[in-house]
Amino acid sequence: MMRRAMSLAVLLILFALPLLAMAQAQEPPEFDNTEQEQRYKELTTELRCVVCQNQNLADSDAQLAQDLRKEILGMLKDGQSDDQITGFLVDRYGDFVLYRPAIGGNTLALWLIPGVLLGGGAIAVFVTVRNRNRRLAEQQQKGSS
Amino acid sequence: MIGRLLPVIIFLGLGILLAAGLKIADHKTELPSPLIGKQMPEFALPILGREETIVTNEDLVGEPFLLNAWASWCPTCRVEHPVITDLARSGKIRVVGLNYKDEKADAQAWLARFGDPYDLTITDISGRTAIDFGVYAAPESFLIDSNGTIVFKQIGMMTPEVIETEILPRLEQWSKSP
């Protein structure tokens, strides 16, 4: 009985070991206030990691993402605005870091194409439905006369 | 008539769009640097092995050079090392190393083992200057002209083709019209 309890305890401790790695991997940043924490969270989820390009800065464990998070925290504590902070990254890595890039010459197509496609689709559906209704109405008229 | 051609036109349009997308996708992990055409960022970093000497961006202005960001932990840097060495030995351009987020001992051991092609190597242990250069994956190389302007950036491995098509033509042009 005693031995079973012992081995159970050992097993439990072993299962808990990965938690140590987690605790080491991510030091939680220290914020001055909750507003700063909120802005930090928003900025890091809005900014893309340049190393693992399908992740945002908040989720990425890449070394550079950690460094950039540290930079962002430092800039927040310096009292810089959100625009200044995203500008810092755009100046160095380009529009790519933004999930929602500013509307400008080279991103205009990116912003317009979805709307154009949606509008075109809506018009196509409208025209098709109207023509079919007309045809049906004509057929009905022929049928009744 | 137009009604019948419309699907064909839409199909062709989509086809062109997707083909362009595929072409872009070939290079999708390489981001165009917004720093091209701009002055290199300010920095003040110690020289590897002579840490008491600090080099600033101003110190490097005057003649064109290639700034090669490398690290001992970076396997691709090992692969491109002979290419960088050949370029440095050709004497056509000054090659400066930017040792990126490395340990001093590891960096020196790496150079001792594979050879040191660099005129000098500046050390960026924190990686802060590399962020200003927009470095996101070592190796990266920057061609900087005699005014200190970044004119070309190679992301990833330097190859003989890139030297042939991007670097040497610019050097020739500069030597003609200084």
PDB file of C-alpha atoms in Angstrom:
ATOM      1  CA  MET A   1       0.000   0.000   0.000  1.00  0.00           C
ATOM      2  CA  MET A   2       2.750   2.353   1.014  1.00  0.00           C
ATOM      3  CA  ARG A   3       4.690   1.542  -2.119  1.00  0.00           C
ATOM      4  CA  ARG A   4       1.716   2.280  -4.327  1.00  0.00           C
ATOM      5  CA  ALA A   5       1.212   5.643  -2.684  1.00  0.00           C
ATOM      6  CA  MET A   6       4.899   6.394  -3.159  1.00  0.00           C
ATOM      7  CA  SER A   7       4.950   5.515  -6.835  1.00  0.00           C
ATOM      8  CA  LEU A   8       1.774   7.507  -7.356  1.00  0.00           C
ATOM      9  CA  ALA A   9       3.418  10.525  -5.740  1.00  0.00           C
ATOM     10  CA  VAL A  10       6.509  10.110  -7.934  1.00  0.00           C
ATOM     11  CA  LEU A  11       4.323   9.862 -11.028  1.00  0.00           C
ATOM     12  CA  LEU A  12       2.417  12.988 -10.103  1.00  0.00           C
ATOM     13  CA  ILE A  13       5.642  14.918  -9.617  1.00  0.00           C
ATOM     14  CA  LEU A  14       6.916  13.706 -12.990  1.00  0.00           C
ATOM     15  CA  PHE A  15       3.703  14.794 -14.673  1.00  0.00           C
ATOM     16  CA  ALA A  16       4.091  18.232 -13.149  1.00  0.00           C
ATOM     17  CA  LEU A  17       7.654  18.651 -14.470  1.00  0.00           C
ATOM     18  CA  PRO A  18       6.665  20.214 -17.815  1.00  0.00           C
ATOM     19  CA  LEU A  19       5.112  23.058 -15.839  1.00  0.00           C
ATOM     20  CA  LEU A  20       8.627  24.075 -14.811  1.00  0.00           C
ATOM     21  CA  ALA A  21       9.616  24.452 -18.442  1.00  0.00           C
ATOM     22  CA  MET A  22       6.557  26.596 -19.058  1.00  0.00           C
ATOM     23  CA  ALA A  23       7.322  28.784 -16.077  1.00  0.00           C
ATOM     24  CA  GLN A  24      10.832  29.326 -17.421  1.00  0.00           C
ATOM     25  CA  ALA A  25       9.854  29.907 -21.016  1.00  0.00           C
ATOM     26  CA  GLN A  26       7.491  32.786 -20.460  1.00  0.00           C
ATOM     27  CA  GLU A  27       8.247  35.373 -17.839  1.00  0.00           C
ATOM     28  CA  PRO A  28       5.068  37.367 -17.513  1.00  0.00           C
ATOM     29  CA  PRO A  29       5.755  41.034 -18.198  1.00  0.00           C
ATOM     30  CA  GLU A  30       5.184  43.491 -15.375  1.00  0.00           C
ATOM     31  CA  PHE A  31       2.765  46.278 -16.114  1.00  0.00           C
ATOM     32  CA  ASP A  32       2.353  49.650 -14.414  1.00  0.00           C
ATOM     33  CA  ASN A  33      -1.427  49.486 -14.653  1.00  0.00           C
ATOM     34  CA  THR A  34      -4.277  47.544 -16.228  1.00  0.00           C
ATOM     35  CA  GLU A  35      -4.682  50.037 -19.072  1.00  0.00           C
ATOM     36  CA  GLN A  36      -1.074  49.412 -20.075  1.00  0.00           C
ATOM     37  CA  GLU A  37      -1.643  45.657 -19.876  1.00  0.00           C
ATOM     38  CA  GLN A  38      -4.715  45.984 -22.090  1.00  0.00           C
ATOM     39  CA  ARG A  39      -2.831  47.991 -24.719  1.00  0.00           C
ATOM     40  CA  TYR A  40       0.076  45.542 -24.623  1.00  0.00           C
ATOM     41  CA  LYS A  41      -2.314  42.651 -25.260  1.00  0.00           C
ATOM     42  CA  GLU A  42      -4.020  44.480 -28.116  1.00  0.00           C
ATOM     43  CA  LEU A  43      -0.748  45.500 -29.760  1.00  0.00           C
ATOM     44  CA  THR A  44       0.866  42.079 -29.573  1.00  0.00           C
ATOM     45  CA  THR A  45      -2.209  40.352 -31.012  1.00  0.00           C
ATOM     46  CA  GLU A  46      -2.491  42.971 -33.785  1.00  0.00           C
ATOM     47  CA  LEU A  47       1.144  42.633 -34.834  1.00  0.00           C
ATOM     48  CA  ARG A  48       2.487  39.749 -36.825  1.00  0.00           C
ATOM     49  CA  CYS A  49       5.621  37.816 -35.957  1.00  0.00           C
ATOM     50  CA  VAL A  50       8.110  38.154 -38.820  1.00  0.00           C
ATOM     51  CA  VAL A  51       9.890  34.880 -38.075  1.00  0.00           C
ATOM     52  CA  CYS A  52       6.935  32.501 -37.859  1.00  0.00           C
ATOM     53  CA  GLN A  53       4.737  34.404 -40.215  1.00  0.00           C
ATOM     54  CA  ASN A  54       1.449  32.751 -39.358  1.00  0.00           C
ATOM     55  CA  GLN A  55       1.542  33.759 -35.724  1.00  0.00           C
ATOM     56  CA  ASN A  56       1.051  37.048 -33.992  1.00  0.00           C
ATOM     57  CA  LEU A  57       3.641  38.499 -31.641  1.00  0.00           C
ATOM     58  CA  ALA A  58       1.676  37.484 -28.558  1.00  0.00           C
ATOM     59  CA  ASP A  59       1.604  33.779 -29.446  1.00  0.00           C
ATOM     60  CA  SER A  60       5.069  33.366 -30.889  1.00  0.00           C
ATOM     61  CA  ASP A  61       7.901  31.812 -28.927  1.00  0.00           C
ATOM     62  CA  ALA A  62      10.520  32.868 -31.461  1.00  0.00           C
ATOM     63  CA  GLN A  63      13.488  34.663 -29.942  1.00  0.00           C
ATOM     64  CA  LEU A  64      12.849  37.758 -32.045  1.00  0.00           C
ATOM     65  CA  ALA A  65       9.191  37.837 -31.004  1.00  0.00           C
ATOM     66  CA  GLN A  66      10.272  37.841 -27.360  1.00  0.00           C
ATOM     67  CA  ASP A  67      12.700  40.680 -28.048  1.00  0.00           C
ATOM     68  CA  LEU A  68      10.050  42.655 -29.893  1.00  0.00           C
ATOM     69  CA  ARG A  69       7.546  42.136 -27.071  1.00  0.00           C
ATOM     70  CA  LYS A  70      10.166  43.518 -24.712  1.00  0.00           C
ATOM     71  CA  GLU A  71      10.634  46.540 -26.997  1.00  0.00           C
ATOM     72  CA  ILE A  72       6.885  47.122 -27.124  1.00  0.00           C
ATOM     73  CA  LEU A  73       6.606  46.962 -23.340  1.00  0.00           C
ATOM     74  CA  GLY A  74       9.495  49.409 -23.028  1.00  0.00           C
ATOM     75  CA  MET A  75       7.849  51.829 -25.442  1.00  0.00           C
ATOM     76  CA  LEU A  76       4.521  51.545 -23.584  1.00  0.00           C
ATOM     77  CA  LYS A  77       6.275  52.417 -20.342  1.00  0.00           C
ATOM     78  CA  ASP A  78       7.917  55.372 -22.092  1.00  0.00           C
ATOM     79  CA  GLY A  79       4.430  56.665 -22.741  1.00  0.00           C
ATOM     80  CA  GLN A  80       4.494  56.208 -26.524  1.00  0.00           C
ATOM     81  CA  SER A  81       1.219  56.010 -28.436  1.00  0.00           C
ATOM     82  CA  ASP A  82      -0.057  52.905 -30.222  1.00  0.00           C
ATOM     83  CA  ASP A  83       0.669  54.582 -33.561  1.00  0.00           C
ATOM     84  CA  GLN A  84       4.246  55.315 -32.546  1.00  0.00           C
ATOM     85  CA  ILE A  85       4.753  51.697 -31.528  1.00  0.00           C
ATOM     86  CA  THR A  86       3.269  50.155 -34.683  1.00  0.00           C
ATOM     87  CA  GLY A  87       5.181  52.798 -36.678  1.00  0.00           C
ATOM     88  CA  PHE A  88       8.423  51.619 -35.063  1.00  0.00           C
ATOM     89  CA  LEU A  89       7.831  48.107 -36.364  1.00  0.00           C
ATOM     90  CA  VAL A  90       6.544  49.162 -39.797  1.00  0.00           C
ATOM     91  CA  ASP A  91       9.643  51.336 -40.288  1.00  0.00           C
ATOM     92  CA  ARG A  92      11.837  48.286 -39.768  1.00  0.00           C
ATOM     93  CA  TYR A  93       9.844  45.352 -41.101  1.00  0.00           C
ATOM     94  CA  GLY A  94       7.278  46.943 -43.413  1.00  0.00           C
ATOM     95  CA  ASP A  95       3.476  46.780 -43.633  1.00  0.00           C
ATOM     96  CA  PHE A  96       3.728  43.015 -43.315  1.00  0.00           C
ATOM     97  CA  VAL A  97       3.746  43.215 -39.500  1.00  0.00           C
ATOM     98  CA  LEU A  98       0.238  44.686 -39.520  1.00  0.00           C
ATOM     99  CA  TYR A  99      -2.727  42.361 -39.831  1.00  0.00           C
ATOM    100  CA  ARG A 100      -4.742  45.416 -40.836  1.00  0.00           C
ATOM    101  CA  PRO A 101      -2.377  47.555 -42.939  1.00  0.00           C
ATOM    102  CA  ALA A 102      -3.098  51.245 -43.458  1.00  0.00           C
ATOM    103  CA  ILE A 103      -5.052  52.128 -46.600  1.00  0.00           C
ATOM    104  CA  GLY A 104      -2.461  53.497 -48.990  1.00  0.00           C
ATOM    105  CA  GLY A 105      -1.212  53.265 -52.568  1.00  0.00           C
ATOM    106  CA  ASN A 106       0.265  49.786 -52.358  1.00  0.00           C
ATOM    107  CA  THR A 107      -2.433  48.300 -50.108  1.00  0.00           C
ATOM    108  CA  LEU A 108      -5.430  49.828 -51.892  1.00  0.00           C
ATOM    109  CA  ALA A 109      -6.045  46.714 -54.023  1.00  0.00           C
ATOM    110  CA  LEU A 110      -5.881  44.563 -50.894  1.00  0.00           C
ATOM    111  CA  TRP A 111      -8.649  46.565 -49.258  1.00  0.00           C
ATOM    112  CA  LEU A 112     -10.811  47.066 -52.361  1.00  0.00           C
ATOM    113  CA  ILE A 113     -10.795  43.614 -53.993  1.00  0.00           C
ATOM    114  CA  PRO A 114     -12.977  41.865 -51.354  1.00  0.00           C
ATOM    115  CA  GLY A 115     -15.589  44.618 -51.616  1.00  0.00           C
ATOM    116  CA  VAL A 116     -15.495  44.561 -55.416  1.00  0.00           C
ATOM    117  CA  LEU A 117     -15.864  40.760 -55.472  1.00  0.00           C
ATOM    118  CA  LEU A 118     -18.730  40.865 -52.966  1.00  0.00           C
ATOM    119  CA  GLY A 119     -20.489  43.677 -54.851  1.00  0.00           C
ATOM    120  CA  GLY A 120     -19.966  41.914 -58.197  1.00  0.00           C
ATOM    121  CA  GLY A 121     -21.370  38.697 -56.754  1.00  0.00           C
ATOM    122  CA  ALA A 122     -24.406  40.516 -55.370  1.00  0.00           C
ATOM    123  CA  ILE A 123     -25.092  42.140 -58.750  1.00  0.00           C
ATOM    124  CA  ALA A 124     -24.697  38.800 -60.549  1.00  0.00           C
ATOM    125  CA  VAL A 125     -27.150  37.109 -58.162  1.00  0.00           C
ATOM    126  CA  PHE A 126     -29.605  40.000 -58.507  1.00  0.00           C
ATOM    127  CA  VAL A 127     -29.492  39.951 -62.323  1.00  0.00           C
ATOM    128  CA  THR A 128     -29.831  36.152 -62.499  1.00  0.00           C
ATOM    129  CA  VAL A 129     -32.783  36.071 -60.131  1.00  0.00           C
ATOM    130  CA  ARG A 130     -34.528  38.931 -61.937  1.00  0.00           C
ATOM    131  CA  ASN A 131     -34.078  37.300 -65.352  1.00  0.00           C
ATOM    132  CA  ARG A 132     -35.357  33.988 -64.069  1.00  0.00           C
ATOM    133  CA  ASN A 133     -38.383  35.634 -62.492  1.00  0.00           C
ATOM    134  CA  ARG A 134     -39.101  37.395 -65.757  1.00  0.00           C
ATOM    135  CA  ARG A 135     -38.772  34.174 -67.708  1.00  0.00           C
ATOM    136  CA  LEU A 136     -41.065  32.376 -65.271  1.00  0.00           C
ATOM    137  CA  ALA A 137     -43.602  35.169 -65.494  1.00  0.00           C
ATOM    138  CA  GLU A 138     -43.473  35.007 -69.309  1.00  0.00           C
ATOM    139  CA  GLN A 139     -43.929  31.246 -69.281  1.00  0.00           C
ATOM    140  CA  GLN A 140     -46.862  31.561 -66.918  1.00  0.00           C
ATOM    141  CA  GLN A 141     -48.439  34.180 -69.164  1.00  0.00           C
ATOM    142  CA  LYS A 142     -48.018  31.907 -72.193  1.00  0.00           C
ATOM    143  CA  GLY A 143     -49.437  29.003 -70.242  1.00  0.00           C
ATOM    144  CA  SER A 144     -52.529  30.914 -69.136  1.00  0.00           C
ATOM    145  CA  SER A 145     -53.304  32.505 -72.493  1.00  0.00           C
TER     146      SER A 145
ATOM    147  CA  MET B   1     -22.781  38.561 -76.495  1.00  0.00           C
ATOM    148  CA  ILE B   2     -21.098  40.213 -73.516  1.00  0.00           C
ATOM    149  CA  GLY B   3     -23.205  38.061 -71.223  1.00  0.00           C
ATOM    150  CA  ARG B   4     -21.751  34.936 -72.811  1.00  0.00           C
ATOM    151  CA  LEU B   5     -18.170  36.226 -72.683  1.00  0.00           C
ATOM    152  CA  LEU B   6     -18.427  37.423 -69.086  1.00  0.00           C
ATOM    153  CA  PRO B   7     -17.656  34.035 -67.432  1.00  0.00           C
ATOM    154  CA  VAL B   8     -14.602  33.667 -69.674  1.00  0.00           C
ATOM    155  CA  ILE B   9     -13.387  37.152 -68.752  1.00  0.00           C
ATOM    156  CA  ILE B  10     -13.923  36.473 -65.036  1.00  0.00           C
ATOM    157  CA  PHE B  11     -12.164  33.123 -65.372  1.00  0.00           C
ATOM    158  CA  LEU B  12      -9.153  34.711 -67.091  1.00  0.00           C
ATOM    159  CA  GLY B  13      -9.044  37.497 -64.511  1.00  0.00           C
ATOM    160  CA  LEU B  14      -9.066  35.020 -61.635  1.00  0.00           C
ATOM    161  CA  GLY B  15      -6.438  32.941 -63.391  1.00  0.00           C
ATOM    162  CA  ILE B  16      -4.101  35.913 -63.715  1.00  0.00           C
ATOM    163  CA  LEU B  17      -4.701  36.878 -60.082  1.00  0.00           C
ATOM    164  CA  LEU B  18      -3.935  33.358 -58.851  1.00  0.00           C
ATOM    165  CA  ALA B  19      -0.856  33.018 -61.079  1.00  0.00           C
ATOM    166  CA  ALA B  20       0.459  36.290 -59.668  1.00  0.00           C
ATOM    167  CA  GLY B  21      -0.277  34.990 -56.177  1.00  0.00           C
ATOM    168  CA  LEU B  22       1.704  31.817 -56.874  1.00  0.00           C
ATOM    169  CA  LYS B  23       4.609  33.861 -58.110  1.00  0.00           C
ATOM    170  CA  ILE B  24       4.561  35.981 -54.970  1.00  0.00           C
ATOM    171  CA  ALA B  25       4.184  32.848 -52.835  1.00  0.00           C
ATOM    172  CA  ASP B  26       7.571  31.657 -54.083  1.00  0.00           C
ATOM    173  CA  HIS B  27       9.178  34.462 -52.119  1.00  0.00           C
ATOM    174  CA  LYS B  28       6.567  34.834 -49.457  1.00  0.00           C
ATOM    175  CA  THR B  29       8.889  34.385 -46.506  1.00  0.00           C
ATOM    176  CA  GLU B  30      11.127  37.180 -47.768  1.00  0.00           C
ATOM    177  CA  LEU B  31       9.821  40.570 -46.826  1.00  0.00           C
ATOM    178  CA  PRO B  32      10.844  43.598 -48.856  1.00  0.00           C
ATOM    179  CA  SER B  33      12.788  45.823 -46.508  1.00  0.00           C
ATOM    180  CA  PRO B  34      11.413  49.315 -45.951  1.00  0.00           C
ATOM    181  CA  LEU B  35      14.997  50.369 -45.199  1.00  0.00           C
ATOM    182  CA  ILE B  36      16.173  50.240 -48.827  1.00  0.00           C
ATOM    183  CA  GLY B  37      17.166  53.737 -49.880  1.00  0.00           C
ATOM    184  CA  LYS B  38      17.401  54.919 -46.306  1.00  0.00           C
ATOM    185  CA  GLN B  39      20.364  55.823 -44.168  1.00  0.00           C
ATOM    186  CA  MET B  40      21.604  52.913 -42.046  1.00  0.00           C
ATOM    187  CA  PRO B  41      20.313  53.143 -38.458  1.00  0.00           C
ATOM    188  CA  GLU B  42      22.411  54.617 -35.690  1.00  0.00           C
ATOM    189  CA  PHE B  43      24.362  52.254 -33.494  1.00  0.00           C
ATOM    190  CA  ALA B  44      27.398  52.047 -31.237  1.00  0.00           C
ATOM    191  CA  LEU B  45      28.661  48.505 -30.809  1.00  0.00           C
ATOM    192  CA  PRO B  46      31.906  46.908 -29.599  1.00  0.00           C
ATOM    193  CA  ILE B  47      34.263  45.048 -31.923  1.00  0.00           C
ATOM    194  CA  LEU B  48      34.493  41.294 -31.388  1.00  0.00           C
ATOM    195  CA  GLY B  49      37.795  40.539 -29.650  1.00  0.00           C
ATOM    196  CA  ARG B  50      38.518  44.261 -29.080  1.00  0.00           C
ATOM    197  CA  GLU B  51      35.535  45.083 -26.905  1.00  0.00           C
ATOM    198  CA  GLU B  52      37.061  48.341 -25.656  1.00  0.00           C
ATOM    199  CA  THR B  53      36.689  49.774 -29.168  1.00  0.00           C
ATOM    200  CA  ILE B  54      33.204  51.013 -29.987  1.00  0.00           C
ATOM    201  CA  VAL B  55      32.200  51.372 -33.633  1.00  0.00           C
ATOM    202  CA  THR B  56      29.352  53.681 -34.629  1.00  0.00           C
ATOM    203  CA  ASN B  57      27.439  53.898 -37.886  1.00  0.00           C
ATOM    204  CA  GLU B  58      29.301  57.147 -38.637  1.00  0.00           C
ATOM    205  CA  ASP B  59      32.638  55.336 -38.411  1.00  0.00           C
ATOM    206  CA  LEU B  60      31.624  53.029 -41.258  1.00  0.00           C
ATOM    207  CA  VAL B  61      30.554  55.764 -43.675  1.00  0.00           C
ATOM    208  CA  GLY B  62      33.075  56.610 -46.394  1.00  0.00           C
ATOM    209  CA  GLU B  63      33.445  53.541 -48.567  1.00  0.00           C
ATOM    210  CA  PRO B  64      30.849  50.979 -49.630  1.00  0.00           C
ATOM    211  CA  PHE B  65      30.662  47.843 -47.517  1.00  0.00           C
ATOM    212  CA  LEU B  66      28.662  44.686 -47.048  1.00  0.00           C
ATOM    213  CA  LEU B  67      27.234  44.210 -43.572  1.00  0.00           C
ATOM    214  CA  ASN B  68      26.728  40.496 -42.977  1.00  0.00           C
ATOM    215  CA  ALA B  69      24.621  39.499 -39.964  1.00  0.00           C
ATOM    216  CA  TRP B  70      25.734  36.097 -38.736  1.00  0.00           C
ATOM    217  CA  ALA B  71      25.832  33.937 -35.616  1.00  0.00           C
ATOM    218  CA  SER B  72      27.614  30.779 -34.546  1.00  0.00           C
ATOM    219  CA  TRP B  73      24.240  29.158 -33.819  1.00  0.00           C
ATOM    220  CA  CYS B  74      23.031  29.753 -37.358  1.00  0.00           C
ATOM    221  CA  PRO B  75      23.500  26.754 -39.674  1.00  0.00           C
ATOM    222  CA  THR B  76      22.823  28.722 -42.864  1.00  0.00           C
ATOM    223  CA  CYS B  77      25.606  31.144 -41.909  1.00  0.00           C
ATOM    224  CA  ARG B  78      27.950  28.177 -41.970  1.00  0.00           C
ATOM    225  CA  VAL B  79      26.752  27.301 -45.483  1.00  0.00           C
ATOM    226  CA  GLU B  80      27.160  30.824 -46.841  1.00  0.00           C
ATOM    227  CA  HIS B  81      30.524  31.330 -45.121  1.00  0.00           C
ATOM    228  CA  PRO B  82      32.663  30.283 -48.140  1.00  0.00           C
ATOM    229  CA  VAL B  83      30.694  32.670 -50.388  1.00  0.00           C
ATOM    230  CA  ILE B  84      31.240  35.573 -48.004  1.00  0.00           C
ATOM    231  CA  THR B  85      34.901  34.578 -47.688  1.00  0.00           C
ATOM    232  CA  ASP B  86      35.385  34.550 -51.471  1.00  0.00           C
ATOM    233  CA  LEU B  87      33.796  37.976 -51.786  1.00  0.00           C
ATOM    234  CA  ALA B  88      35.948  39.414 -48.983  1.00  0.00           C
ATOM    235  CA  ARG B  89      39.134  37.877 -50.424  1.00  0.00           C
ATOM    236  CA  SER B  90      38.380  39.278 -53.883  1.00  0.00           C
ATOM    237  CA  GLY B  91      39.072  42.689 -52.346  1.00  0.00           C
ATOM    238  CA  LYS B  92      36.171  44.189 -54.291  1.00  0.00           C
ATOM    239  CA  ILE B  93      34.337  45.307 -51.199  1.00  0.00           C
ATOM    240  CA  ARG B  94      34.881  45.704 -47.490  1.00  0.00           C
ATOM    241  CA  VAL B  95      32.946  43.048 -45.561  1.00  0.00           C
ATOM    242  CA  VAL B  96      31.860  43.865 -42.014  1.00  0.00           C
ATOM    243  CA  GLY B  97      30.358  41.208 -39.756  1.00  0.00           C
ATOM    244  CA  LEU B  98      27.433  41.821 -37.430  1.00  0.00           C
ATOM    245  CA  ASN B  99      27.573  39.094 -34.840  1.00  0.00           C
ATOM    246  CA  TYR B 100      23.909  38.655 -33.952  1.00  0.00           C
ATOM    247  CA  LYS B 101      22.713  37.478 -30.531  1.00  0.00           C
ATOM    248  CA  ASP B 102      25.755  35.323 -29.998  1.00  0.00           C
ATOM    249  CA  GLU B 103      28.169  34.502 -27.180  1.00  0.00           C
ATOM    250  CA  LYS B 104      31.624  36.036 -27.523  1.00  0.00           C
ATOM    251  CA  ALA B 105      33.451  32.719 -26.991  1.00  0.00           C
ATOM    252  CA  ASP B 106      31.200  30.867 -29.460  1.00  0.00           C
ATOM    253  CA  ALA B 107      31.617  33.579 -32.092  1.00  0.00           C
ATOM    254  CA  GLN B 108      35.399  33.617 -31.754  1.00  0.00           C
ATOM    255  CA  ALA B 109      35.585  29.808 -31.861  1.00  0.00           C
ATOM    256  CA  TRP B 110      33.447  29.815 -35.022  1.00  0.00           C
ATOM    257  CA  LEU B 111      35.753  32.316 -36.747  1.00  0.00           C
ATOM    258  CA  ALA B 112      38.845  30.447 -35.596  1.00  0.00           C
ATOM    259  CA  ARG B 113      37.476  27.196 -36.984  1.00  0.00           C
ATOM    260  CA  PHE B 114      36.092  28.332 -40.327  1.00  0.00           C
ATOM    261  CA  GLY B 115      38.205  31.428 -40.966  1.00  0.00           C
ATOM    262  CA  ASP B 116      37.522  35.112 -40.427  1.00  0.00           C
ATOM    263  CA  PRO B 117      36.547  36.892 -43.653  1.00  0.00           C
ATOM    264  CA  TYR B 118      35.535  40.093 -41.897  1.00  0.00           C
ATOM    265  CA  ASP B 119      37.469  43.338 -41.923  1.00  0.00           C
ATOM    266  CA  LEU B 120      35.934  43.722 -38.493  1.00  0.00           C
ATOM    267  CA  THR B 121      33.013  42.183 -36.655  1.00  0.00           C
ATOM    268  CA  ILE B 122      30.738  44.235 -34.457  1.00  0.00           C
ATOM    269  CA  THR B 123      28.831  42.412 -31.751  1.00  0.00           C
ATOM    270  CA  ASP B 124      25.149  42.869 -31.119  1.00  0.00           C
ATOM    271  CA  ILE B 125      24.513  40.579 -28.176  1.00  0.00           C
ATOM    272  CA  SER B 126      21.093  41.987 -27.291  1.00  0.00           C
ATOM    273  CA  GLY B 127      19.959  42.035 -30.919  1.00  0.00           C
ATOM    274  CA  ARG B 128      18.716  45.613 -30.496  1.00  0.00           C
ATOM    275  CA  THR B 129      20.704  47.052 -33.410  1.00  0.00           C
ATOM    276  CA  ALA B 130      19.618  44.120 -35.577  1.00  0.00           C
ATOM    277  CA  ILE B 131      15.996  45.116 -34.889  1.00  0.00           C
ATOM    278  CA  ASP B 132      16.810  48.611 -36.177  1.00  0.00           C
ATOM    279  CA  PHE B 133      18.196  46.979 -39.317  1.00  0.00           C
ATOM    280  CA  GLY B 134      15.003  44.931 -39.638  1.00  0.00           C
ATOM    281  CA  VAL B 135      16.896  41.652 -39.270  1.00  0.00           C
ATOM    282  CA  TYR B 136      14.541  38.759 -38.628  1.00  0.00           C
ATOM    283  CA  ALA B 137      16.473  35.698 -39.708  1.00  0.00           C
ATOM    284  CA  ALA B 138      20.248  35.328 -39.820  1.00  0.00           C
ATOM    285  CA  PRO B 139      22.011  35.387 -42.167  1.00  0.00           C
ATOM    286  CA  GLU B 140      21.089  38.683 -43.739  1.00  0.00           C
ATOM    287  CA  SER B 141      23.382  40.989 -45.703  1.00  0.00           C
ATOM    288  CA  PHE B 142      23.136  44.694 -46.388  1.00  0.00           C
ATOM    289  CA  LEU B 143      24.930  46.488 -49.180  1.00  0.00           C
ATOM    290  CA  ILE B 144      25.671  50.004 -47.972  1.00  0.00           C
ATOM    291  CA  ASP B 145      27.071  52.720 -50.225  1.00  0.00           C
ATOM    292  CA  SER B 146      29.739  55.303 -49.455  1.00  0.00           C
ATOM    293  CA  ASN B 147      27.112  57.712 -48.078  1.00  0.00           C
ATOM    294  CA  GLY B 148      25.873  55.144 -45.571  1.00  0.00           C
ATOM    295  CA  THR B 149      22.655  54.422 -47.485  1.00  0.00           C
ATOM    296  CA  ILE B 150      21.290  50.876 -47.582  1.00  0.00           C
ATOM    297  CA  VAL B 151      20.899  50.032 -51.270  1.00  0.00           C
ATOM    298  CA  PHE B 152      20.289  46.282 -51.208  1.00  0.00           C
ATOM    299  CA  LYS B 153      19.356  43.620 -48.687  1.00  0.00           C
ATOM    300  CA  GLN B 154      19.773  39.880 -49.061  1.00  0.00           C
ATOM    301  CA  ILE B 155      17.595  37.863 -46.714  1.00  0.00           C
ATOM    302  CA  GLY B 156      18.963  34.433 -46.028  1.00  0.00           C
ATOM    303  CA  MET B 157      22.001  32.893 -47.625  1.00  0.00           C
ATOM    304  CA  MET B 158      24.339  34.946 -49.798  1.00  0.00           C
ATOM    305  CA  THR B 159      24.923  33.148 -53.094  1.00  0.00           C
ATOM    306  CA  PRO B 160      27.377  33.645 -55.977  1.00  0.00           C
ATOM    307  CA  GLU B 161      24.355  34.501 -58.177  1.00  0.00           C
ATOM    308  CA  VAL B 162      23.281  37.318 -55.874  1.00  0.00           C
ATOM    309  CA  ILE B 163      26.822  38.671 -55.796  1.00  0.00           C
ATOM    310  CA  GLU B 164      26.947  38.473 -59.600  1.00  0.00           C
ATOM    311  CA  THR B 165      23.566  40.100 -60.252  1.00  0.00           C
ATOM    312  CA  GLU B 166      23.016  42.470 -57.329  1.00  0.00           C
ATOM    313  CA  ILE B 167      26.326  43.421 -55.752  1.00  0.00           C
ATOM    314  CA  LEU B 168      29.072  43.515 -58.391  1.00  0.00           C
ATOM    315  CA  PRO B 169      27.072  45.599 -60.934  1.00  0.00           C
ATOM    316  CA  ARG B 170      26.440  48.232 -58.261  1.00  0.00           C
ATOM    317  CA  LEU B 171      30.101  48.289 -57.260  1.00  0.00           C
ATOM    318  CA  GLU B 172      31.119  48.768 -60.885  1.00  0.00           C
ATOM    319  CA  GLN B 173      28.650  51.582 -61.290  1.00  0.00           C
ATOM    320  CA  TRP B 174      29.973  53.302 -58.155  1.00  0.00           C
ATOM    321  CA  SER B 175      33.597  53.013 -59.245  1.00  0.00           C
ATOM    322  CA  LYS B 176      32.683  54.698 -62.552  1.00  0.00           C
ATOM    323  CA  SER B 177      30.781  57.607 -60.995  1.00  0.00           C
ATOM    324  CA  PRO B 178      32.101  58.233 -57.525  1.00  0.00           C
TER     325      PRO B 178
END
